[in-house]
Amino acid sequence: MSKIIKNIQTELKNRSDEKVKESSQRFFKEEIKVYGVKAAIVHKIAKENFKLIKDKPKLEIFKLCEELLQSGYTEEALIAYDWSYFIRKKYEPTDFLIFEKWVDTYITNWATCDTLCNHTIGTFIVMYPNYLNDLIKWTQSENRWKKRAAAVSLIVPARRGHFINEILKIADLLLLDKDDMVQKGYGWMLKEASKVNQKEIFNFVISKKATMPRTALRYAIEKLPNELRTEAMKKNN
């Protein structure tokens, strides 16, 4: 194991707090593996240690990320995904395979899913939009986190008004998924898209509200004006 990884693990153990560890579990339905370190401290550790590796080749940094991910600890995963985002200027098309492997292999809860997808994968997709088709394919996965990833990877682009057609397609493909983590994921994506593409999102919701799960619907319309929210929540006759 690399010396820097050992040092990070030692620091996380030293900064762990039993109360934080206990409270962290309340945010997750599944069992999570945590040291019990507050997120703000974890991100600070990521930034401080990145200074020691920032001049290393990209693939070497990705290997260090993989070492962190293999532990299964949520805090180490957050550091790995922070590091992968810090080198975003170096992304190349072939890096998608690495990111997809991480989704398939290491994502086990919404926190790690959203950290990797919102920032690293979302930025990659903006740089290389040809890979939108791959996100669309993820909606057909049997892995709940990969399906959520298909949607939450477009959170930041959605806020900027990008990829509205693909956003609607992904939402449509995930529409009837029974997993609440998937419903919340695509509902969140629609909500962010509504900030710029209000009409398109409202029309989509109205056309699908008879079958859209209530959880996804509530997320999707949260930022719409009151009158549009009221219209969207009306029961079909």
PDB file of C-alpha atoms in Angstrom:
ATOM      1  CA  MET A   1       0.000   0.000   0.000  1.00  0.00           C
ATOM      2  CA  SER A   2       1.223   3.509  -0.830  1.00  0.00           C
ATOM      3  CA  LYS A   3       2.598   5.572   2.031  1.00  0.00           C
ATOM      4  CA  ILE A   4       0.183   8.437   1.355  1.00  0.00           C
ATOM      5  CA  ILE A   5      -2.800   6.066   1.580  1.00  0.00           C
ATOM      6  CA  LYS A   6      -1.552   4.721   4.912  1.00  0.00           C
ATOM      7  CA  ASN A   7      -1.137   8.272   6.200  1.00  0.00           C
ATOM      8  CA  ILE A   8      -4.669   9.198   5.124  1.00  0.00           C
ATOM      9  CA  GLN A   9      -6.108   6.118   6.810  1.00  0.00           C
ATOM     10  CA  THR A  10      -4.214   6.943  10.002  1.00  0.00           C
ATOM     11  CA  GLU A  11      -5.496  10.524   9.913  1.00  0.00           C
ATOM     12  CA  LEU A  12      -9.075   9.370   9.377  1.00  0.00           C
ATOM     13  CA  LYS A  13      -8.791   6.993  12.343  1.00  0.00           C
ATOM     14  CA  ASN A  14      -7.373   9.781  14.491  1.00  0.00           C
ATOM     15  CA  ARG A  15     -10.138  12.191  13.451  1.00  0.00           C
ATOM     16  CA  SER A  16     -12.946   9.679  13.906  1.00  0.00           C
ATOM     17  CA  ASP A  17     -15.797  10.489  16.271  1.00  0.00           C
ATOM     18  CA  GLU A  18     -18.113   7.812  17.633  1.00  0.00           C
ATOM     19  CA  LYS A  19     -21.080  10.213  17.697  1.00  0.00           C
ATOM     20  CA  VAL A  20     -20.529  11.114  14.037  1.00  0.00           C
ATOM     21  CA  LYS A  21     -20.241   7.423  13.212  1.00  0.00           C
ATOM     22  CA  GLU A  22     -23.567   6.655  14.886  1.00  0.00           C
ATOM     23  CA  SER A  23     -25.398   9.646  13.382  1.00  0.00           C
ATOM     24  CA  SER A  24     -24.051   8.943   9.883  1.00  0.00           C
ATOM     25  CA  GLN A  25     -25.895   5.635   9.670  1.00  0.00           C
ATOM     26  CA  ARG A  26     -29.257   7.390  10.127  1.00  0.00           C
ATOM     27  CA  PHE A  27     -28.975   8.903   6.634  1.00  0.00           C
ATOM     28  CA  PHE A  28     -28.722   5.501   4.947  1.00  0.00           C
ATOM     29  CA  LYS A  29     -31.042   2.508   4.710  1.00  0.00           C
ATOM     30  CA  GLU A  30     -28.165   0.177   3.872  1.00  0.00           C
ATOM     31  CA  GLU A  31     -25.297  -0.578   6.238  1.00  0.00           C
ATOM     32  CA  ILE A  32     -22.356   1.756   5.606  1.00  0.00           C
ATOM     33  CA  LYS A  33     -18.691   1.420   6.508  1.00  0.00           C
ATOM     34  CA  VAL A  34     -17.441   4.669   8.032  1.00  0.00           C
ATOM     35  CA  TYR A  35     -14.726   5.954  10.318  1.00  0.00           C
ATOM     36  CA  GLY A  36     -17.033   8.642  11.658  1.00  0.00           C
ATOM     37  CA  VAL A  37     -15.397  11.784  10.265  1.00  0.00           C
ATOM     38  CA  LYS A  38     -17.461  14.837   9.276  1.00  0.00           C
ATOM     39  CA  ALA A  39     -17.685  15.466   5.533  1.00  0.00           C
ATOM     40  CA  ALA A  40     -16.089  18.921   5.784  1.00  0.00           C
ATOM     41  CA  ILE A  41     -13.033  17.404   7.460  1.00  0.00           C
ATOM     42  CA  VAL A  42     -12.859  14.602   4.877  1.00  0.00           C
ATOM     43  CA  HIS A  43     -12.841  17.104   1.990  1.00  0.00           C
ATOM     44  CA  LYS A  44     -10.154  19.118   3.783  1.00  0.00           C
ATOM     45  CA  ILE A  45      -8.006  15.988   4.140  1.00  0.00           C
ATOM     46  CA  ALA A  46      -8.526  15.322   0.430  1.00  0.00           C
ATOM     47  CA  LYS A  47      -7.334  18.815  -0.522  1.00  0.00           C
ATOM     48  CA  GLU A  48      -4.329  18.793   1.773  1.00  0.00           C
ATOM     49  CA  ASN A  49      -3.096  15.403   0.599  1.00  0.00           C
ATOM     50  CA  PHE A  50      -3.749  16.150  -3.056  1.00  0.00           C
ATOM     51  CA  LYS A  51      -0.999  18.781  -2.852  1.00  0.00           C
ATOM     52  CA  LEU A  52       1.435  15.892  -2.355  1.00  0.00           C
ATOM     53  CA  ILE A  53       0.380  14.045  -5.524  1.00  0.00           C
ATOM     54  CA  LYS A  54      -0.838  16.765  -7.902  1.00  0.00           C
ATOM     55  CA  ASP A  55       2.259  16.531 -10.092  1.00  0.00           C
ATOM     56  CA  LYS A  56       2.023  12.772 -10.542  1.00  0.00           C
ATOM     57  CA  PRO A  57       0.789  11.332 -13.875  1.00  0.00           C
ATOM     58  CA  LYS A  58      -2.990  11.050 -14.135  1.00  0.00           C
ATOM     59  CA  LEU A  59      -3.040   7.251 -14.244  1.00  0.00           C
ATOM     60  CA  GLU A  60      -0.912   7.095 -11.110  1.00  0.00           C
ATOM     61  CA  ILE A  61      -3.434   9.317  -9.338  1.00  0.00           C
ATOM     62  CA  PHE A  62      -6.248   7.058 -10.538  1.00  0.00           C
ATOM     63  CA  LYS A  63      -4.377   4.071  -9.079  1.00  0.00           C
ATOM     64  CA  LEU A  64      -4.151   5.850  -5.732  1.00  0.00           C
ATOM     65  CA  CYS A  65      -7.890   6.525  -5.964  1.00  0.00           C
ATOM     66  CA  GLU A  66      -8.427   2.815  -6.536  1.00  0.00           C
ATOM     67  CA  GLU A  67      -6.405   1.994  -3.415  1.00  0.00           C
ATOM     68  CA  LEU A  68      -8.680   4.237  -1.391  1.00  0.00           C
ATOM     69  CA  LEU A  69     -11.804   2.730  -2.921  1.00  0.00           C
ATOM     70  CA  GLN A  70     -10.758  -0.836  -2.165  1.00  0.00           C
ATOM     71  CA  SER A  71     -11.045  -0.243   1.586  1.00  0.00           C
ATOM     72  CA  GLY A  72     -14.825   0.105   1.384  1.00  0.00           C
ATOM     73  CA  TYR A  73     -14.854   3.107   3.747  1.00  0.00           C
ATOM     74  CA  THR A  74     -17.139   5.936   2.664  1.00  0.00           C
ATOM     75  CA  GLU A  75     -14.651   8.614   3.742  1.00  0.00           C
ATOM     76  CA  GLU A  76     -11.886   7.078   1.625  1.00  0.00           C
ATOM     77  CA  ALA A  77     -14.241   6.910  -1.348  1.00  0.00           C
ATOM     78  CA  LEU A  78     -15.078  10.613  -0.947  1.00  0.00           C
ATOM     79  CA  ILE A  79     -11.363  11.445  -0.991  1.00  0.00           C
ATOM     80  CA  ALA A  80     -10.830   9.298  -4.091  1.00  0.00           C
ATOM     81  CA  TYR A  81     -13.682  11.016  -5.923  1.00  0.00           C
ATOM     82  CA  ASP A  82     -12.451  14.449  -4.856  1.00  0.00           C
ATOM     83  CA  TRP A  83      -9.034  13.597  -6.295  1.00  0.00           C
ATOM     84  CA  SER A  84     -10.548  12.359  -9.538  1.00  0.00           C
ATOM     85  CA  TYR A  85     -12.372  15.689  -9.881  1.00  0.00           C
ATOM     86  CA  PHE A  86      -9.284  17.751  -9.060  1.00  0.00           C
ATOM     87  CA  ILE A  87      -7.600  16.432 -12.227  1.00  0.00           C
ATOM     88  CA  ARG A  88     -10.584  17.162 -14.489  1.00  0.00           C
ATOM     89  CA  LYS A  89      -8.471  19.241 -16.894  1.00  0.00           C
ATOM     90  CA  LYS A  90      -6.623  16.042 -17.781  1.00  0.00           C
ATOM     91  CA  TYR A  91      -9.691  13.941 -18.641  1.00  0.00           C
ATOM     92  CA  GLU A  92      -9.547  11.967 -21.889  1.00  0.00           C
ATOM     93  CA  PRO A  93     -12.289   9.858 -23.523  1.00  0.00           C
ATOM     94  CA  THR A  94     -10.736   6.586 -22.360  1.00  0.00           C
ATOM     95  CA  ASP A  95     -11.158   7.663 -18.726  1.00  0.00           C
ATOM     96  CA  PHE A  96     -14.861   6.853 -18.997  1.00  0.00           C
ATOM     97  CA  LEU A  97     -14.041   3.161 -18.639  1.00  0.00           C
ATOM     98  CA  ILE A  98     -12.347   3.861 -15.317  1.00  0.00           C
ATOM     99  CA  PHE A  99     -15.291   5.871 -14.023  1.00  0.00           C
ATOM    100  CA  GLU A 100     -17.780   3.230 -15.140  1.00  0.00           C
ATOM    101  CA  LYS A 101     -15.736   0.541 -13.394  1.00  0.00           C
ATOM    102  CA  TRP A 102     -15.896   2.571 -10.184  1.00  0.00           C
ATOM    103  CA  VAL A 103     -19.688   2.831 -10.475  1.00  0.00           C
ATOM    104  CA  ASP A 104     -19.974  -0.915 -11.071  1.00  0.00           C
ATOM    105  CA  THR A 105     -17.519  -1.955  -8.372  1.00  0.00           C
ATOM    106  CA  TYR A 106     -17.407   0.569  -5.552  1.00  0.00           C
ATOM    107  CA  ILE A 107     -20.650   2.556  -5.359  1.00  0.00           C
ATOM    108  CA  THR A 108     -22.720   1.206  -2.474  1.00  0.00           C
ATOM    109  CA  ASN A 109     -24.701   4.220  -1.216  1.00  0.00           C
ATOM    110  CA  TRP A 110     -26.158   7.540  -2.388  1.00  0.00           C
ATOM    111  CA  ALA A 111     -23.352   9.653  -0.899  1.00  0.00           C
ATOM    112  CA  THR A 112     -20.558   8.026  -2.870  1.00  0.00           C
ATOM    113  CA  CYS A 113     -22.764   7.773  -5.955  1.00  0.00           C
ATOM    114  CA  ASP A 114     -23.590  11.468  -5.945  1.00  0.00           C
ATOM    115  CA  THR A 115     -20.053  12.628  -5.158  1.00  0.00           C
ATOM    116  CA  LEU A 116     -18.556  10.715  -8.081  1.00  0.00           C
ATOM    117  CA  CYS A 117     -21.386  11.432 -10.509  1.00  0.00           C
ATOM    118  CA  ASN A 118     -22.212  15.081  -9.781  1.00  0.00           C
ATOM    119  CA  HIS A 119     -18.646  16.236 -10.186  1.00  0.00           C
ATOM    120  CA  THR A 120     -16.314  13.787 -11.923  1.00  0.00           C
ATOM    121  CA  ILE A 121     -18.689  12.092 -14.360  1.00  0.00           C
ATOM    122  CA  GLY A 122     -20.814  15.200 -14.874  1.00  0.00           C
ATOM    123  CA  THR A 123     -17.742  17.220 -15.850  1.00  0.00           C
ATOM    124  CA  PHE A 124     -16.543  14.417 -18.123  1.00  0.00           C
ATOM    125  CA  ILE A 125     -19.903  14.340 -19.938  1.00  0.00           C
ATOM    126  CA  VAL A 126     -19.778  18.099 -20.544  1.00  0.00           C
ATOM    127  CA  MET A 127     -16.298  17.657 -22.011  1.00  0.00           C
ATOM    128  CA  TYR A 128     -17.228  14.575 -24.058  1.00  0.00           C
ATOM    129  CA  PRO A 129     -21.001  14.638 -24.744  1.00  0.00           C
ATOM    130  CA  ASN A 130     -20.712  11.647 -27.076  1.00  0.00           C
ATOM    131  CA  TYR A 131     -20.807   9.564 -23.899  1.00  0.00           C
ATOM    132  CA  LEU A 132     -24.386  10.620 -23.142  1.00  0.00           C
ATOM    133  CA  ASN A 133     -25.478   7.454 -24.940  1.00  0.00           C
ATOM    134  CA  ASP A 134     -23.564   5.425 -22.365  1.00  0.00           C
ATOM    135  CA  LEU A 135     -25.464   7.126 -19.545  1.00  0.00           C
ATOM    136  CA  ILE A 136     -28.709   6.294 -21.327  1.00  0.00           C
ATOM    137  CA  LYS A 137     -27.613   2.624 -21.437  1.00  0.00           C
ATOM    138  CA  TRP A 138     -27.009   2.711 -17.683  1.00  0.00           C
ATOM    139  CA  THR A 139     -30.764   3.082 -17.161  1.00  0.00           C
ATOM    140  CA  GLN A 140     -31.119  -0.582 -18.189  1.00  0.00           C
ATOM    141  CA  SER A 141     -28.681  -1.866 -15.575  1.00  0.00           C
ATOM    142  CA  GLU A 142     -29.784  -4.186 -12.781  1.00  0.00           C
ATOM    143  CA  ASN A 143     -27.539  -2.187 -10.426  1.00  0.00           C
ATOM    144  CA  ARG A 144     -29.663   0.403  -8.573  1.00  0.00           C
ATOM    145  CA  TRP A 145     -26.694   2.737  -8.167  1.00  0.00           C
ATOM    146  CA  LYS A 146     -25.823   2.626 -11.855  1.00  0.00           C
ATOM    147  CA  LYS A 147     -29.395   3.585 -12.696  1.00  0.00           C
ATOM    148  CA  ARG A 148     -29.239   6.458 -10.203  1.00  0.00           C
ATOM    149  CA  ALA A 149     -25.845   7.403 -11.677  1.00  0.00           C
ATOM    150  CA  ALA A 150     -27.417   7.764 -15.122  1.00  0.00           C
ATOM    151  CA  ALA A 151     -29.535  10.603 -13.748  1.00  0.00           C
ATOM    152  CA  VAL A 152     -27.357  12.300 -11.129  1.00  0.00           C
ATOM    153  CA  SER A 153     -24.394  12.532 -13.507  1.00  0.00           C
ATOM    154  CA  LEU A 154     -26.454  15.209 -15.290  1.00  0.00           C
ATOM    155  CA  ILE A 155     -27.292  17.312 -12.212  1.00  0.00           C
ATOM    156  CA  VAL A 156     -24.727  20.056 -12.879  1.00  0.00           C
ATOM    157  CA  PRO A 157     -25.252  20.120 -16.674  1.00  0.00           C
ATOM    158  CA  ALA A 158     -29.016  20.308 -16.017  1.00  0.00           C
ATOM    159  CA  ARG A 159     -28.561  23.444 -13.891  1.00  0.00           C
ATOM    160  CA  ARG A 160     -26.832  25.055 -16.856  1.00  0.00           C
ATOM    161  CA  GLY A 161     -29.555  24.130 -19.317  1.00  0.00           C
ATOM    162  CA  HIS A 162     -27.527  21.440 -21.085  1.00  0.00           C
ATOM    163  CA  PHE A 163     -28.728  18.136 -22.555  1.00  0.00           C
ATOM    164  CA  ILE A 164     -32.475  18.629 -22.041  1.00  0.00           C
ATOM    165  CA  ASN A 165     -33.375  15.957 -24.619  1.00  0.00           C
ATOM    166  CA  GLU A 166     -31.154  13.350 -22.962  1.00  0.00           C
ATOM    167  CA  ILE A 167     -32.428  14.363 -19.521  1.00  0.00           C
ATOM    168  CA  LEU A 168     -36.010  13.757 -20.580  1.00  0.00           C
ATOM    169  CA  LYS A 169     -35.065  10.464 -22.203  1.00  0.00           C
ATOM    170  CA  ILE A 170     -33.305   9.211 -19.082  1.00  0.00           C
ATOM    171  CA  ALA A 171     -36.244  10.282 -16.912  1.00  0.00           C
ATOM    172  CA  ASP A 172     -38.637   8.468 -19.232  1.00  0.00           C
ATOM    173  CA  LEU A 173     -36.555   5.275 -19.159  1.00  0.00           C
ATOM    174  CA  LEU A 174     -36.382   5.359 -15.347  1.00  0.00           C
ATOM    175  CA  LEU A 175     -39.958   6.570 -14.906  1.00  0.00           C
ATOM    176  CA  LEU A 176     -41.511   3.403 -13.486  1.00  0.00           C
ATOM    177  CA  ASP A 177     -38.503   2.137 -11.544  1.00  0.00           C
ATOM    178  CA  LYS A 178     -39.653   0.984  -8.117  1.00  0.00           C
ATOM    179  CA  ASP A 179     -36.407   1.827  -6.298  1.00  0.00           C
ATOM    180  CA  ASP A 180     -36.776   5.036  -4.273  1.00  0.00           C
ATOM    181  CA  MET A 181     -33.080   5.867  -4.750  1.00  0.00           C
ATOM    182  CA  VAL A 182     -33.607   5.799  -8.519  1.00  0.00           C
ATOM    183  CA  GLN A 183     -36.844   7.788  -8.267  1.00  0.00           C
ATOM    184  CA  LYS A 184     -35.193  10.453  -6.139  1.00  0.00           C
ATOM    185  CA  GLY A 185     -32.224  10.522  -8.518  1.00  0.00           C
ATOM    186  CA  TYR A 186     -34.166  11.251 -11.687  1.00  0.00           C
ATOM    187  CA  GLY A 187     -36.588  13.511  -9.808  1.00  0.00           C
ATOM    188  CA  TRP A 188     -33.611  15.562  -8.622  1.00  0.00           C
ATOM    189  CA  MET A 189     -32.276  15.724 -12.180  1.00  0.00           C
ATOM    190  CA  LEU A 190     -35.640  17.031 -13.431  1.00  0.00           C
ATOM    191  CA  LYS A 191     -35.786  19.584 -10.618  1.00  0.00           C
ATOM    192  CA  GLU A 192     -32.378  20.998 -11.535  1.00  0.00           C
ATOM    193  CA  ALA A 193     -33.323  21.068 -15.229  1.00  0.00           C
ATOM    194  CA  SER A 194     -36.509  22.991 -14.404  1.00  0.00           C
ATOM    195  CA  LYS A 195     -34.455  25.994 -13.276  1.00  0.00           C
ATOM    196  CA  VAL A 196     -33.548  26.717 -16.912  1.00  0.00           C
ATOM    197  CA  ASN A 197     -35.944  24.554 -18.925  1.00  0.00           C
ATOM    198  CA  GLN A 198     -39.113  25.126 -16.924  1.00  0.00           C
ATOM    199  CA  LYS A 199     -41.586  24.616 -19.773  1.00  0.00           C
ATOM    200  CA  GLU A 200     -40.017  21.355 -20.969  1.00  0.00           C
ATOM    201  CA  ILE A 201     -39.933  19.867 -17.472  1.00  0.00           C
ATOM    202  CA  PHE A 202     -43.482  20.975 -16.655  1.00  0.00           C
ATOM    203  CA  ASN A 203     -44.812  19.505 -19.894  1.00  0.00           C
ATOM    204  CA  PHE A 204     -42.955  16.242 -19.246  1.00  0.00           C
ATOM    205  CA  VAL A 205     -44.339  15.979 -15.718  1.00  0.00           C
ATOM    206  CA  ILE A 206     -47.896  16.725 -16.853  1.00  0.00           C
ATOM    207  CA  SER A 207     -47.658  14.097 -19.582  1.00  0.00           C
ATOM    208  CA  LYS A 208     -46.323  11.461 -17.169  1.00  0.00           C
ATOM    209  CA  LYS A 209     -47.982  12.316 -13.859  1.00  0.00           C
ATOM    210  CA  ALA A 210     -50.563   9.533 -14.136  1.00  0.00           C
ATOM    211  CA  THR A 211     -47.801   6.941 -13.838  1.00  0.00           C
ATOM    212  CA  MET A 212     -44.835   8.827 -12.323  1.00  0.00           C
ATOM    213  CA  PRO A 213     -44.174   7.688  -8.738  1.00  0.00           C
ATOM    214  CA  ARG A 214     -45.160  10.378  -6.210  1.00  0.00           C
ATOM    215  CA  THR A 215     -41.618  10.517  -4.813  1.00  0.00           C
ATOM    216  CA  ALA A 216     -40.122  11.401  -8.193  1.00  0.00           C
ATOM    217  CA  LEU A 217     -42.960  13.835  -8.958  1.00  0.00           C
ATOM    218  CA  ARG A 218     -42.449  15.807  -5.745  1.00  0.00           C
ATOM    219  CA  TYR A 219     -38.734  16.123  -6.374  1.00  0.00           C
ATOM    220  CA  ALA A 220     -39.251  17.141 -10.011  1.00  0.00           C
ATOM    221  CA  ILE A 221     -41.673  20.008  -9.336  1.00  0.00           C
ATOM    222  CA  GLU A 222     -40.036  21.419  -6.217  1.00  0.00           C
ATOM    223  CA  LYS A 223     -38.600  24.507  -7.956  1.00  0.00           C
ATOM    224  CA  LEU A 224     -41.576  25.220 -10.216  1.00  0.00           C
ATOM    225  CA  PRO A 225     -43.791  28.255  -9.507  1.00  0.00           C
ATOM    226  CA  ASN A 226     -46.689  27.606  -7.129  1.00  0.00           C
ATOM    227  CA  GLU A 227     -49.358  27.553  -9.808  1.00  0.00           C
ATOM    228  CA  LEU A 228     -47.455  24.989 -11.885  1.00  0.00           C
ATOM    229  CA  ARG A 229     -46.782  22.828  -8.828  1.00  0.00           C
ATOM    230  CA  THR A 230     -50.475  22.887  -7.969  1.00  0.00           C
ATOM    231  CA  GLU A 231     -51.377  21.876 -11.513  1.00  0.00           C
ATOM    232  CA  ALA A 232     -48.836  19.041 -11.467  1.00  0.00           C
ATOM    233  CA  MET A 233     -50.153  17.684  -8.162  1.00  0.00           C
ATOM    234  CA  LYS A 234     -53.804  17.617  -9.244  1.00  0.00           C
ATOM    235  CA  LYS A 235     -55.170  14.108  -9.429  1.00  0.00           C
ATOM    236  CA  ASN A 236     -56.154  12.854 -12.848  1.00  0.00           C
ATOM    237  CA  ASN A 237     -59.882  12.497 -13.398  1.00  0.00           C
TER     238      ASN A 237
END
